[in-house]
Coordinates of C-alpha atoms in Angstrom, one line a residue:
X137 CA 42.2 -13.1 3.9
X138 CA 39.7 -11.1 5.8
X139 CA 35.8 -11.8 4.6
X140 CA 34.2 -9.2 3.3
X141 CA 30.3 -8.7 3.3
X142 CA 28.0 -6.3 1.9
X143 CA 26.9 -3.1 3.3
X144 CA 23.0 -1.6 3.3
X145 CA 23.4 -0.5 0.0
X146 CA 25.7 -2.5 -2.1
X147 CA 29.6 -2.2 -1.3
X148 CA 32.0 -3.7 0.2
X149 CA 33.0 -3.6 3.6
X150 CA 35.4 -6.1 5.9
X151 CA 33.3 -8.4 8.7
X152 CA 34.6 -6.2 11.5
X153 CA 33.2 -3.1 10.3
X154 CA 29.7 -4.5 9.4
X155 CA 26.8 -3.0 11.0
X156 CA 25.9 -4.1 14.2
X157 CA 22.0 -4.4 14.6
X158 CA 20.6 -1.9 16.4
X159 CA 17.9 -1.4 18.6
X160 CA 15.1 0.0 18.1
X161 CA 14.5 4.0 18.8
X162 CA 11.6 6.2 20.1
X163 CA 12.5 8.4 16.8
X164 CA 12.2 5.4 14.2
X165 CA 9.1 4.4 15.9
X166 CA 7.5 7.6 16.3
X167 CA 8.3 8.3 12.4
X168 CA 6.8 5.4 11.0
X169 CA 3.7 5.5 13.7
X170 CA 2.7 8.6 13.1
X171 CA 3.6 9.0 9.5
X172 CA 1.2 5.4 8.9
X173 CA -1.3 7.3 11.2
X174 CA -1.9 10.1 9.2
X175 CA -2.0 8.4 5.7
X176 CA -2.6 4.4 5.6
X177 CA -4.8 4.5 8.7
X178 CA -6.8 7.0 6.5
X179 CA -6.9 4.8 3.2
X180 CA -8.2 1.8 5.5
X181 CA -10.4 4.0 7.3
X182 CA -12.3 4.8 3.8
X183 CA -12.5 1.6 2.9
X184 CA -15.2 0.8 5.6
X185 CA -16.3 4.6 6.7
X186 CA -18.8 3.8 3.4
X187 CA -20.9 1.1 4.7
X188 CA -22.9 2.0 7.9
X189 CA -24.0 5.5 6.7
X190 CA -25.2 4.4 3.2
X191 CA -28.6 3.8 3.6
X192 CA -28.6 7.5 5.1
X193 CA -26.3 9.0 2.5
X194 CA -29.1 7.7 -0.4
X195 CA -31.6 9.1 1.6
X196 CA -29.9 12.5 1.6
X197 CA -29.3 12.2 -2.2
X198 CA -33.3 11.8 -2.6
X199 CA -33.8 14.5 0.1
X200 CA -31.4 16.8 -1.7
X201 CA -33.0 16.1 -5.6
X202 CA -36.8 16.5 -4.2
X203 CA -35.9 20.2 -2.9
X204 CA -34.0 20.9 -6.2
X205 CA -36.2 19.5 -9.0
X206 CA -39.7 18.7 -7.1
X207 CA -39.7 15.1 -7.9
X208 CA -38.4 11.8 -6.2
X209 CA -35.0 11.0 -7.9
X210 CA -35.1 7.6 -10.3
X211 CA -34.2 4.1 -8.4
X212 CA -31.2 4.3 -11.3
X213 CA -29.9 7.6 -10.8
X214 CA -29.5 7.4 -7.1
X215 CA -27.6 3.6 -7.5
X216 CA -25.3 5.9 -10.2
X217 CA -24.8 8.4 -7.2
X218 CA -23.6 5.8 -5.1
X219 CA -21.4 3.9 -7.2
X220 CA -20.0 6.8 -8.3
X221 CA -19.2 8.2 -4.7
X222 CA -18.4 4.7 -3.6
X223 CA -15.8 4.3 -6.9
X224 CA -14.6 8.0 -7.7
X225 CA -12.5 7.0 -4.8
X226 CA -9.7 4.8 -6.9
X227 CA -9.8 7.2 -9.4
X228 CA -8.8 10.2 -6.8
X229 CA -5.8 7.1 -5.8
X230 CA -4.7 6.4 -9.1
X231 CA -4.1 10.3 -9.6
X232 CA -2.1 10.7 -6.7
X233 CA 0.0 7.7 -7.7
X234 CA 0.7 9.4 -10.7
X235 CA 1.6 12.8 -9.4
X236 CA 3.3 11.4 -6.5
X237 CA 7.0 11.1 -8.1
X238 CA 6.8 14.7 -8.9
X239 CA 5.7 15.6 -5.9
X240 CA 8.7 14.0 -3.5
X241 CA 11.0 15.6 -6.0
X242 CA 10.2 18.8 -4.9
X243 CA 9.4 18.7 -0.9
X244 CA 10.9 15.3 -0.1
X245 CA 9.4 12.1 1.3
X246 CA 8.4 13.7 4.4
X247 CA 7.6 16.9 2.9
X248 CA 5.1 15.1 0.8
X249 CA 3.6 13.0 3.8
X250 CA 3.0 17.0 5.5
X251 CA 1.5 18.1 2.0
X252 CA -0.6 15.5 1.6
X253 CA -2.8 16.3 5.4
X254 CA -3.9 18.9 3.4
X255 CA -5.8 16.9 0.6
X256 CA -7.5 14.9 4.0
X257 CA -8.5 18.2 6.3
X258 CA -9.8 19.6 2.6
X259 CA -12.0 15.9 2.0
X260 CA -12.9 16.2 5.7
X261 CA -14.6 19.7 5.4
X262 CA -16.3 18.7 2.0
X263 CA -17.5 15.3 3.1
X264 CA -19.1 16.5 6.5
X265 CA -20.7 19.6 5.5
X266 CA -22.5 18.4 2.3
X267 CA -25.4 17.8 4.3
X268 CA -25.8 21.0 6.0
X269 CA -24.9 22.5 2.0
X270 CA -28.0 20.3 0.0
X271 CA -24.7 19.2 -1.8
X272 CA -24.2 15.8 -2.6
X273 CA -21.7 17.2 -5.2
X274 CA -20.0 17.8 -2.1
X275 CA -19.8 14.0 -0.9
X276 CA -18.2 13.1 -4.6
X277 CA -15.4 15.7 -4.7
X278 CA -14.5 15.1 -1.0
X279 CA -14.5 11.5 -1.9
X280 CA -11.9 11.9 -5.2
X281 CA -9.9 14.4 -3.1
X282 CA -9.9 11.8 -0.3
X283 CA -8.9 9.3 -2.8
X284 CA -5.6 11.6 -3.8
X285 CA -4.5 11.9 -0.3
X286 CA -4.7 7.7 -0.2
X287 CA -2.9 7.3 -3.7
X288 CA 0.1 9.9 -2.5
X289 CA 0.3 8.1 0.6
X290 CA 0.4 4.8 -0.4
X291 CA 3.7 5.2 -3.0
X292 CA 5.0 8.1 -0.6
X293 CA 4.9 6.1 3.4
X294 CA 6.3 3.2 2.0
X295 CA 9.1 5.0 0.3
X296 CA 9.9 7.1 3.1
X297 CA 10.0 3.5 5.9
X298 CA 12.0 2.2 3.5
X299 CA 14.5 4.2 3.9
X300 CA 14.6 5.6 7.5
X301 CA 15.1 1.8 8.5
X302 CA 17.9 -0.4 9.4
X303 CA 18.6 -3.2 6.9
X304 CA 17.5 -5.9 9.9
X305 CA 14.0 -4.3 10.5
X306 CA 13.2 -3.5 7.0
X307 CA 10.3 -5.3 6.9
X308 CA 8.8 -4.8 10.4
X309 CA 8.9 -1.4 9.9
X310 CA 7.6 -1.5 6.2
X311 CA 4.6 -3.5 8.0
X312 CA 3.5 -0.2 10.1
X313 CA 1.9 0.6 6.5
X314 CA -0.3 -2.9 6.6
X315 CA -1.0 -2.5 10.5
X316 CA -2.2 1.0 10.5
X317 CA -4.4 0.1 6.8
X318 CA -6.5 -2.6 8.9
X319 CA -6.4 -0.4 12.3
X320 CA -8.1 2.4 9.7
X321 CA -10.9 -0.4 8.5
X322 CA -11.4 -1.7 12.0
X323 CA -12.0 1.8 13.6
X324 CA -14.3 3.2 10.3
X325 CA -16.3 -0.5 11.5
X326 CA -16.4 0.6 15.1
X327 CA -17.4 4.4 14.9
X328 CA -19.8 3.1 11.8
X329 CA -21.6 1.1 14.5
X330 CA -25.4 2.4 15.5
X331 CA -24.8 3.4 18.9
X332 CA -22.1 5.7 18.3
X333 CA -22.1 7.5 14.3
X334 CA -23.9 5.2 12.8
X335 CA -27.3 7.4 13.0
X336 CA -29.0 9.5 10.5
X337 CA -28.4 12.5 12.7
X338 CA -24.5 11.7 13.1
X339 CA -23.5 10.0 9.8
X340 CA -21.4 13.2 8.7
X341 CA -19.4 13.0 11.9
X342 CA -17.9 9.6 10.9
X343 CA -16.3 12.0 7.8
X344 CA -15.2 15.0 10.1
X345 CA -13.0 12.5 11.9
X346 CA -10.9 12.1 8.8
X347 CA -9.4 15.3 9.5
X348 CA -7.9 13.8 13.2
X349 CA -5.4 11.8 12.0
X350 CA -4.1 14.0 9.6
X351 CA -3.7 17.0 12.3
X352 CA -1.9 14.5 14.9
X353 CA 0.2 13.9 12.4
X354 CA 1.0 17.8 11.5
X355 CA 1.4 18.1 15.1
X356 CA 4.1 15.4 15.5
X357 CA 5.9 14.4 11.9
X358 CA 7.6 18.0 11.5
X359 CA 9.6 17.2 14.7
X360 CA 10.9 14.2 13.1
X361 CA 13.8 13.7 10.5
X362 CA 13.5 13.3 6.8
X363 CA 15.0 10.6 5.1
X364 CA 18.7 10.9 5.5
X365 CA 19.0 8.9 1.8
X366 CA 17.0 11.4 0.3
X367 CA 18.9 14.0 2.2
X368 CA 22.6 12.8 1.5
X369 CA 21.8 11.5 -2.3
X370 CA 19.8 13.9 -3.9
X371 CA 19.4 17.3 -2.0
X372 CA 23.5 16.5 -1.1
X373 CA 23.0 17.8 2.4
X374 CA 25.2 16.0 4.7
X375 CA 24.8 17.6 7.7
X376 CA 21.5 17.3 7.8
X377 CA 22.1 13.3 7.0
X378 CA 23.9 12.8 9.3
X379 CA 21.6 14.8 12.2
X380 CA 18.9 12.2 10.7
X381 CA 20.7 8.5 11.2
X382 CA 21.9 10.0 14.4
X383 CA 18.3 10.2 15.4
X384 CA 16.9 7.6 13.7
X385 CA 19.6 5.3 14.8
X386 CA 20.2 6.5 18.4
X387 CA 23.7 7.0 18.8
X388 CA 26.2 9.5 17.8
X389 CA 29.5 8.0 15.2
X390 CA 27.5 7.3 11.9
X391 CA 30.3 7.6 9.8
X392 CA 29.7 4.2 8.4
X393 CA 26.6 4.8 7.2
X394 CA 27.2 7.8 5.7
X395 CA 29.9 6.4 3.7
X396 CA 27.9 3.5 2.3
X397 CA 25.3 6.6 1.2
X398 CA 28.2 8.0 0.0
X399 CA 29.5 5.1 -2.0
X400 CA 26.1 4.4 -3.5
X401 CA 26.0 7.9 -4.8
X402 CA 29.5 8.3 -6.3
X403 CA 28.5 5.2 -8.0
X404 CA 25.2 6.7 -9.3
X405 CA 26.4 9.9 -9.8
X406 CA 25.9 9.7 -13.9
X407 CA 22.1 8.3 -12.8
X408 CA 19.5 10.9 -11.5
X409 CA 15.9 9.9 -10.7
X410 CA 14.9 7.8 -13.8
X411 CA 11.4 8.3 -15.3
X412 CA 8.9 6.4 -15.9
X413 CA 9.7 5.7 -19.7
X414 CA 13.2 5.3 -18.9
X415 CA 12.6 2.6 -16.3
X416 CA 9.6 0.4 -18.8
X417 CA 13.0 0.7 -21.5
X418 CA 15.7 -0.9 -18.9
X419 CA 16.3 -4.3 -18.9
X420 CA 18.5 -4.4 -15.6
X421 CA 15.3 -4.3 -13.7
X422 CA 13.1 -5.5 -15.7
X423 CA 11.7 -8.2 -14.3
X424 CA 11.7 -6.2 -10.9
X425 CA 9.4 -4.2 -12.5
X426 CA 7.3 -7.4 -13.7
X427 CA 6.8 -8.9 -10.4
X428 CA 5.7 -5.8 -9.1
X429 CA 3.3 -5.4 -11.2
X430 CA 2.0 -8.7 -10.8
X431 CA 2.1 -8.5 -6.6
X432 CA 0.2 -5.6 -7.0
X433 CA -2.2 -6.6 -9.1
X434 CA -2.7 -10.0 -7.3
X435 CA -2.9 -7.4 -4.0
X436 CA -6.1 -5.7 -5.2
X437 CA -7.8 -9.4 -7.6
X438 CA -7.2 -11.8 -4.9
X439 CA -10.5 -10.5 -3.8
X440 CA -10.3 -9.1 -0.7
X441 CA -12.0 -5.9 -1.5
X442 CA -15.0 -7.6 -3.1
X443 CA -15.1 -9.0 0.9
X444 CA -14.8 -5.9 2.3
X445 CA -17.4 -3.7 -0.5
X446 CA -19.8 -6.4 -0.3
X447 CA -19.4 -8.2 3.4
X448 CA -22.6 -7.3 4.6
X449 CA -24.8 -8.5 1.8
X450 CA -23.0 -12.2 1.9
X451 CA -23.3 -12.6 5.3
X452 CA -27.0 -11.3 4.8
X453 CA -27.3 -14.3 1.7
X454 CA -25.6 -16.3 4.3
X455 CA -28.5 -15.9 6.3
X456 CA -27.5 -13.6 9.1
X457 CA -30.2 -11.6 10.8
X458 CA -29.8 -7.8 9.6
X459 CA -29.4 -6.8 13.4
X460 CA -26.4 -8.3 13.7
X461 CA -24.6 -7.5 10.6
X462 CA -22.8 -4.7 12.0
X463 CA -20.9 -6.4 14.8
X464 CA -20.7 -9.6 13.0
X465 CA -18.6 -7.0 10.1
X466 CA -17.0 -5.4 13.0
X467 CA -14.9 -8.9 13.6
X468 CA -13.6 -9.0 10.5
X469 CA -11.7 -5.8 10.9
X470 CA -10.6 -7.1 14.3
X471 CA -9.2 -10.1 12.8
X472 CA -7.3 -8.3 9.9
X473 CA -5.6 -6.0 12.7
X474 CA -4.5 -8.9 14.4
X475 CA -3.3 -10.9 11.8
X476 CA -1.3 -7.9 10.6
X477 CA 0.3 -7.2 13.5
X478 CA 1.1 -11.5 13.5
X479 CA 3.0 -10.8 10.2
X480 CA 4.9 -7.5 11.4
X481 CA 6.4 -9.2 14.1
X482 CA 7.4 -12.6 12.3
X483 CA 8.4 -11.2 8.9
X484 CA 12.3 -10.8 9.4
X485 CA 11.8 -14.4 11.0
X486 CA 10.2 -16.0 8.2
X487 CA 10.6 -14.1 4.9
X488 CA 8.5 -11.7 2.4
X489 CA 8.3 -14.8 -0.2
X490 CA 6.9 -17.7 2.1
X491 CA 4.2 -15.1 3.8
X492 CA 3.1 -13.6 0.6
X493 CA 3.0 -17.2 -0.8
X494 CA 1.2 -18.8 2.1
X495 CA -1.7 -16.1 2.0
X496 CA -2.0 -16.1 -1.8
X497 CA -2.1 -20.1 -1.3
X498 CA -4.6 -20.0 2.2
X499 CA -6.8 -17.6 0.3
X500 CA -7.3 -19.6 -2.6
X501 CA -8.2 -22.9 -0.6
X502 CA -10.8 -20.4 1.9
X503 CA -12.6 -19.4 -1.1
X504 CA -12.5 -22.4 -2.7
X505 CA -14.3 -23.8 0.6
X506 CA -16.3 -20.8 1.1
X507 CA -18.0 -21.5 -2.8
X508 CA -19.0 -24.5 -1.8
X509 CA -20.6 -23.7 1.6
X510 CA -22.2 -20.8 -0.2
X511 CA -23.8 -23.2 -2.8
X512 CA -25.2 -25.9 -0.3
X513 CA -26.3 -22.9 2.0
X514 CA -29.9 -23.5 2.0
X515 CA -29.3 -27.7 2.9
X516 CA -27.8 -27.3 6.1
X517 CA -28.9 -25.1 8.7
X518 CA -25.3 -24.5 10.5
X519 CA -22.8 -23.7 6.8
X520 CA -23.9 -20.3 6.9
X521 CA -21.7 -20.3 10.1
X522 CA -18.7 -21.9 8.3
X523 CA -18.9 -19.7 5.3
X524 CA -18.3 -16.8 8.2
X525 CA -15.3 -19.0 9.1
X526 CA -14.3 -18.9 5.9
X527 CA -14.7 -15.0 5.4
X528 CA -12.8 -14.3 8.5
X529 CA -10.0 -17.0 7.5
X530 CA -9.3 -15.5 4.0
X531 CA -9.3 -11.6 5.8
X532 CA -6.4 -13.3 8.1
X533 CA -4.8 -15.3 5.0
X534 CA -4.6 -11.6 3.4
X535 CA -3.2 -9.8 6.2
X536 CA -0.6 -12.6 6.7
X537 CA 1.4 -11.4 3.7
X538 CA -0.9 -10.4 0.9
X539 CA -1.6 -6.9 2.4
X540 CA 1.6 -5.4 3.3
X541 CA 4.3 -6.7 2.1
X542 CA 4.0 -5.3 -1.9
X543 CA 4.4 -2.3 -0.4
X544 CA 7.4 -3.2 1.0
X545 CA 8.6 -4.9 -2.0
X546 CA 8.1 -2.0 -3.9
X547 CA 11.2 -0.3 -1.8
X548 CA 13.5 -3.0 -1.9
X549 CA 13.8 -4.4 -5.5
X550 CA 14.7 -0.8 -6.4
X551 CA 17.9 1.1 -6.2
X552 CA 17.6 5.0 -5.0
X553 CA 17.1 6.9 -8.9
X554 CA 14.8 3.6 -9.7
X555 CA 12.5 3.7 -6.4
X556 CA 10.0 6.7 -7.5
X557 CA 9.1 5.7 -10.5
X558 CA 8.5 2.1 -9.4
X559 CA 6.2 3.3 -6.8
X560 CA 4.2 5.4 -9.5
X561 CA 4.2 2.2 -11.5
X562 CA 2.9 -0.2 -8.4
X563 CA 0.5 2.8 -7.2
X564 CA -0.9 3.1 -11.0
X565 CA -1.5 -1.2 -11.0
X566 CA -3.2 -0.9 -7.3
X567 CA -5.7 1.9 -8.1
X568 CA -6.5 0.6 -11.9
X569 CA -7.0 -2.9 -10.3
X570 CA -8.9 -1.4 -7.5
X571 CA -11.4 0.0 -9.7
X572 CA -11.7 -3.1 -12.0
X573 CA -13.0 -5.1 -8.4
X574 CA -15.5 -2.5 -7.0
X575 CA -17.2 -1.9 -10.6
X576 CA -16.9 -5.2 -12.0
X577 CA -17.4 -7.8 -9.3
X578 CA -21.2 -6.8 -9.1
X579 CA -21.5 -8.2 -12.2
X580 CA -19.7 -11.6 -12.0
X581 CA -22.0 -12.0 -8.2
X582 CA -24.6 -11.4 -10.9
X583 CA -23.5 -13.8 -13.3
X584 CA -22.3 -16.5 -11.3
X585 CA -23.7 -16.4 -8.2
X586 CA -22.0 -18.5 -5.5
X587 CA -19.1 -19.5 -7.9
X588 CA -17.9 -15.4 -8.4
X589 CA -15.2 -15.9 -5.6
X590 CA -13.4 -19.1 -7.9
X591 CA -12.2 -16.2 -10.2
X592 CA -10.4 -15.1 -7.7
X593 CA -9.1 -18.6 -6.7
X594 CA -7.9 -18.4 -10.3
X595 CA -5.7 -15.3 -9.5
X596 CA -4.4 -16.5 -5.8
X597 CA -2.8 -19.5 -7.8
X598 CA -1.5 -18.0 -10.4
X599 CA 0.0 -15.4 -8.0
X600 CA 1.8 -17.6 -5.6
X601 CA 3.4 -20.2 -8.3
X602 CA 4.0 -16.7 -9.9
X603 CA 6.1 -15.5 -7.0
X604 CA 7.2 -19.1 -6.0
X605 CA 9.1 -19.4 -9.6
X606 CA 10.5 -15.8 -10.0
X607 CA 11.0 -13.8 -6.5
X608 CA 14.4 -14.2 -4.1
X609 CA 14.3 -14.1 -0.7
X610 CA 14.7 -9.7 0.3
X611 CA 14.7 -10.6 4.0
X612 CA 18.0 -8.9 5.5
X613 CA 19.7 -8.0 2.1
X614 CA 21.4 -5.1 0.8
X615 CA 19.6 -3.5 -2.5
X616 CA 22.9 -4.9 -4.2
X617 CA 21.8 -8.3 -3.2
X618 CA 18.5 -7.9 -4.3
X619 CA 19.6 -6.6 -7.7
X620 CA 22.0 -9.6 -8.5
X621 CA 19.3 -12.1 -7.6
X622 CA 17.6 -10.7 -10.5
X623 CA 20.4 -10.2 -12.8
X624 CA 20.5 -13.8 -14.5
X625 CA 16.6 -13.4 -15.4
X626 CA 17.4 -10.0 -16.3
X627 CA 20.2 -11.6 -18.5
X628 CA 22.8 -9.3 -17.5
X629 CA 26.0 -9.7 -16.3
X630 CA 26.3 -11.1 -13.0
X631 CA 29.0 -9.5 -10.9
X632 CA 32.1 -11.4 -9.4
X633 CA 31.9 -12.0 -5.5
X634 CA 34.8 -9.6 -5.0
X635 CA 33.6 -6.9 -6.9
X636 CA 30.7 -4.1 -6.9
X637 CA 28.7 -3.7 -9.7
X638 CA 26.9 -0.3 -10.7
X639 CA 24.0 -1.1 -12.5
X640 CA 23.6 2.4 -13.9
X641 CA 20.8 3.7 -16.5
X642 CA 22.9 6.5 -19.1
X643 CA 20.8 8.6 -21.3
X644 CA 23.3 9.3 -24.0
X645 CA 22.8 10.8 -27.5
X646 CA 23.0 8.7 -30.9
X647 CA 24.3 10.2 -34.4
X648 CA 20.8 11.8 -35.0
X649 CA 20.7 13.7 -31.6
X650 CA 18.6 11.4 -30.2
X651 CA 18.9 9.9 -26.7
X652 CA 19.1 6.4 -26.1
X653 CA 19.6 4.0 -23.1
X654 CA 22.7 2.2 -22.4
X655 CA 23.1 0.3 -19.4
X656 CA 26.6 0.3 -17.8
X657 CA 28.7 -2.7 -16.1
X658 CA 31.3 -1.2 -14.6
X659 CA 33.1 -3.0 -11.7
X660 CA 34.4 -0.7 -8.3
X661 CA 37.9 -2.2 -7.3

């Protein structure tokens, strides 16, 4: 009997017509450079732009109040400015996570990643002409708006590389996401730097250059193919799916992947894109659903951005001159673009589950260690030194795992109809727990003083025996795979090796006229 094996997207096919891996082309690349360029590298990018001008930005805010009202503003009201221009970012994100599902209905995954420039050259204008306005209004809604662009790009980039790649580069081209977020912090670290916009007379240049990467990205990402998934499955345009794998793939007979496109959709056809509601309600991926919302939440409450928000003012408790702050901060970002770029290259080697367990695990015993050096800081003359170590080890233990593959994640526990709402889901959990770290973690420095980081030991443990207990293996599987691994802890049926299985959502109406969910079994001979 000849063995069969399972094709990108669930059915069967016989060993000798399996896909052969292909190399990589300048098309694939190009769409998953350029599209990371113009949204992830911008999310990073915000994340840092912040720091270096905000003495500067507080001293426009005062400027600003004396010519409006005649008197200095309050030591409160200007620390309320900042937070608020500092936080209103994660609630702009947490809005664009929401809308984005309704967005890539409409225009498409790459017709949202084009849509969404515009939110960036919008926050670009607003951000670097509030000065020259007397507006620090300005600086908060380019901020929000700014946030937006981040939330849609976040659910919308991931989506779109998850499903323009090849089954065997899943994952290293999911990672362009991570890589391009820390090349975005890095560069915000080096343009934030005193001898180039880090001046009171430049400090609103380092906000016009938001607007660059979202222009090379109009210029370039039009030229390039949607995805052909998205093309063939919902928009039913064939042609134009099979232009796009042709492309994206570099060679000319796709008929093979068209037809596993076209099997997955012939046995979804009685599915379309499930909402939000209908997806909480189904319990064929329900715990998909759970331990995405736990890696994303563990993403944002492992305590990474209570590094990056506060870096300069432990290395200054740390007992770091204040001249040196800003290039001390500048290798951090250096590290978390190289680490990064480590885990893209070795994570169809090693797996999504040991990387995101090993950083979870890594970060947990860094902090641990860098409490404890923080504590006995003021015995020894050299631990400031090692709690820098320890900074610059946990930023690394992040970016080996932690910080790009829930993204990826998100794309591969879900099947096609499921895949938008999960991302609204995941980009919801990100932003909220965002949020919760830049307005709360103030507090708990406050409260507890060199012990804050153990609370987020606490969640880097729970996290990895978390995933170590409950997530399979997604490295080189077809979303079929995936979706069996879960179907015993889903209790559902499990299908027989020879056999496909549509897991399929129905919304069907009950005596009262009601609709109701039913999930369906029903097995493709």
């Amino acid at each position: 009997m000849k063995k069969s094996k399972e094709g990108q997207d669930g059915y069967k096919v016989s060993s000798d017509q399996a896909f052969e891996k292909q190399s990589i082309t300048a098309c694939l690349l190009s769409a998953a450079f350029f599209g990371a360029l113009g949204s992830s590298f911008l999310y990073g990018y915000n994340l840092s732009v912040v720091n270096a001008p905000a003495l500067y930005i507080k001293a426009f805010y005062n400027k600003t109040w004396m010519e409006r009202y005649g008197n200095p503003i309050p030591a409160q009201t200007v620390t309320l400015l900042w937070s608020i221009t500092v936080s209103i970012f994660a609630i702009g994100g947490l809005i664009g996570a929401l809308s984005v599902s309704f967005v890539i209905k409409v225009v498409g995954r790459k017709g949202t990643l084009l849509l969404n420039n515009g939110f960036a050259v919008i926050a670009a204008l607003l951000l670097s002409l509030g000065e020259i306005s007397k507006s620090f209004e300005m600086l908060i809604i380019g901020r929000i708006i700014m946030g937006v662009n981040s939330g849609v790009a976040l659910s919308a980039l991931p989506m779109y590389l998850g499903e323009i790649s090849p089954r065997h580069i899943r994952g290293f081209i999911g990672q362009f996401n991570s890589i391009l977020i820390c090349l975005g912090v890095f560069t915000g670290q080096v343009l934030g730097l005193p001898e180039l916009l880090g001046q009171e007379s430049r400090w609103n240049f380092l906000f016009s250059f938001l607007a660059v990467p979202a222009l090379l990205q109009l210029c370039v990402l039009p030229f390039l193919p949607e995805s052909p998934r998205y093309l063939l499955m919902e928009k039913r345009n064939e042609a134009a799916a099979e232009r796009a794998f042709q492309r994206f793939l570099g060679k000319k007979d796709v008929s093979q992947e068209l037809e596993e496109v076209h099997a997955e959709a012939r046995a979804q056809d009685n599915l379309h894109t499930v909402s939000v509601l209908q997806m909480l309600r189904s319990p064929a991926v329900r715990w998909q659903l759970i331990t995405i919302i736990i890696t994303m939440a563990c993403y944002q409450l492992c305590g990474l951005n209570a590094i990056w928000y506060y870096t300069n003012g432990i290395l200054r408790e740390a007992g770091f001159a204040e001249n040196i702050l800003p290039y001390i901060t500048l290798s951090t970002g250096a590290v978390e673009t190289l680490a990064a770029i480590i885990s893209g290259l070795v994570i169809e080697r090693i797996g999504r589950k040991p990387l995101l367990i090993f950083g979870f695990s890594s970060m947990a015993v860094f902090f641990s260690l860098l409490t404890v050096f923080l504590y006995f800081q003021n015995s020894v003359a050299w631990l400031p030194y090692l709690s820098y170590v320890c900074i610059l080890a946990v930023i690394a233990a992040f970016c080996s795992g932690p910080g790009g593959i829930p993204f990826v994640l998100t794309g591969e526990l879900f099947e096609q109809p499921y895949r938008p709402a999960a991302f609204m889901i995941a980009g919801t959990v990100n932003w909220l727990s965002n949020f919760a770290v830049g307005l709360l973690f103030p507090f708990i420095q406050e409260k507890l003083q060199s012990f804050a980081f153990l609370v987020f030991v606490v969640v880097c443990i729970l996290g990895s025996i978390y995933l170590c207990v409950v997530l399979p293996e997604t490295k080189n599987k077809t979303f079929m795979d995936i979706s069996r691994s879960f179907a015993r802890i889903n209790k559902m049926p499990c299908p027989p090796p020879g056999h496909e299985i549509e897991l399929t959502l129905s919304i069907t109406p009950d005596k009262n006229g009601k609709t109701q969910e039913v999930t369906k079994m029903e097995s493709l001979f």
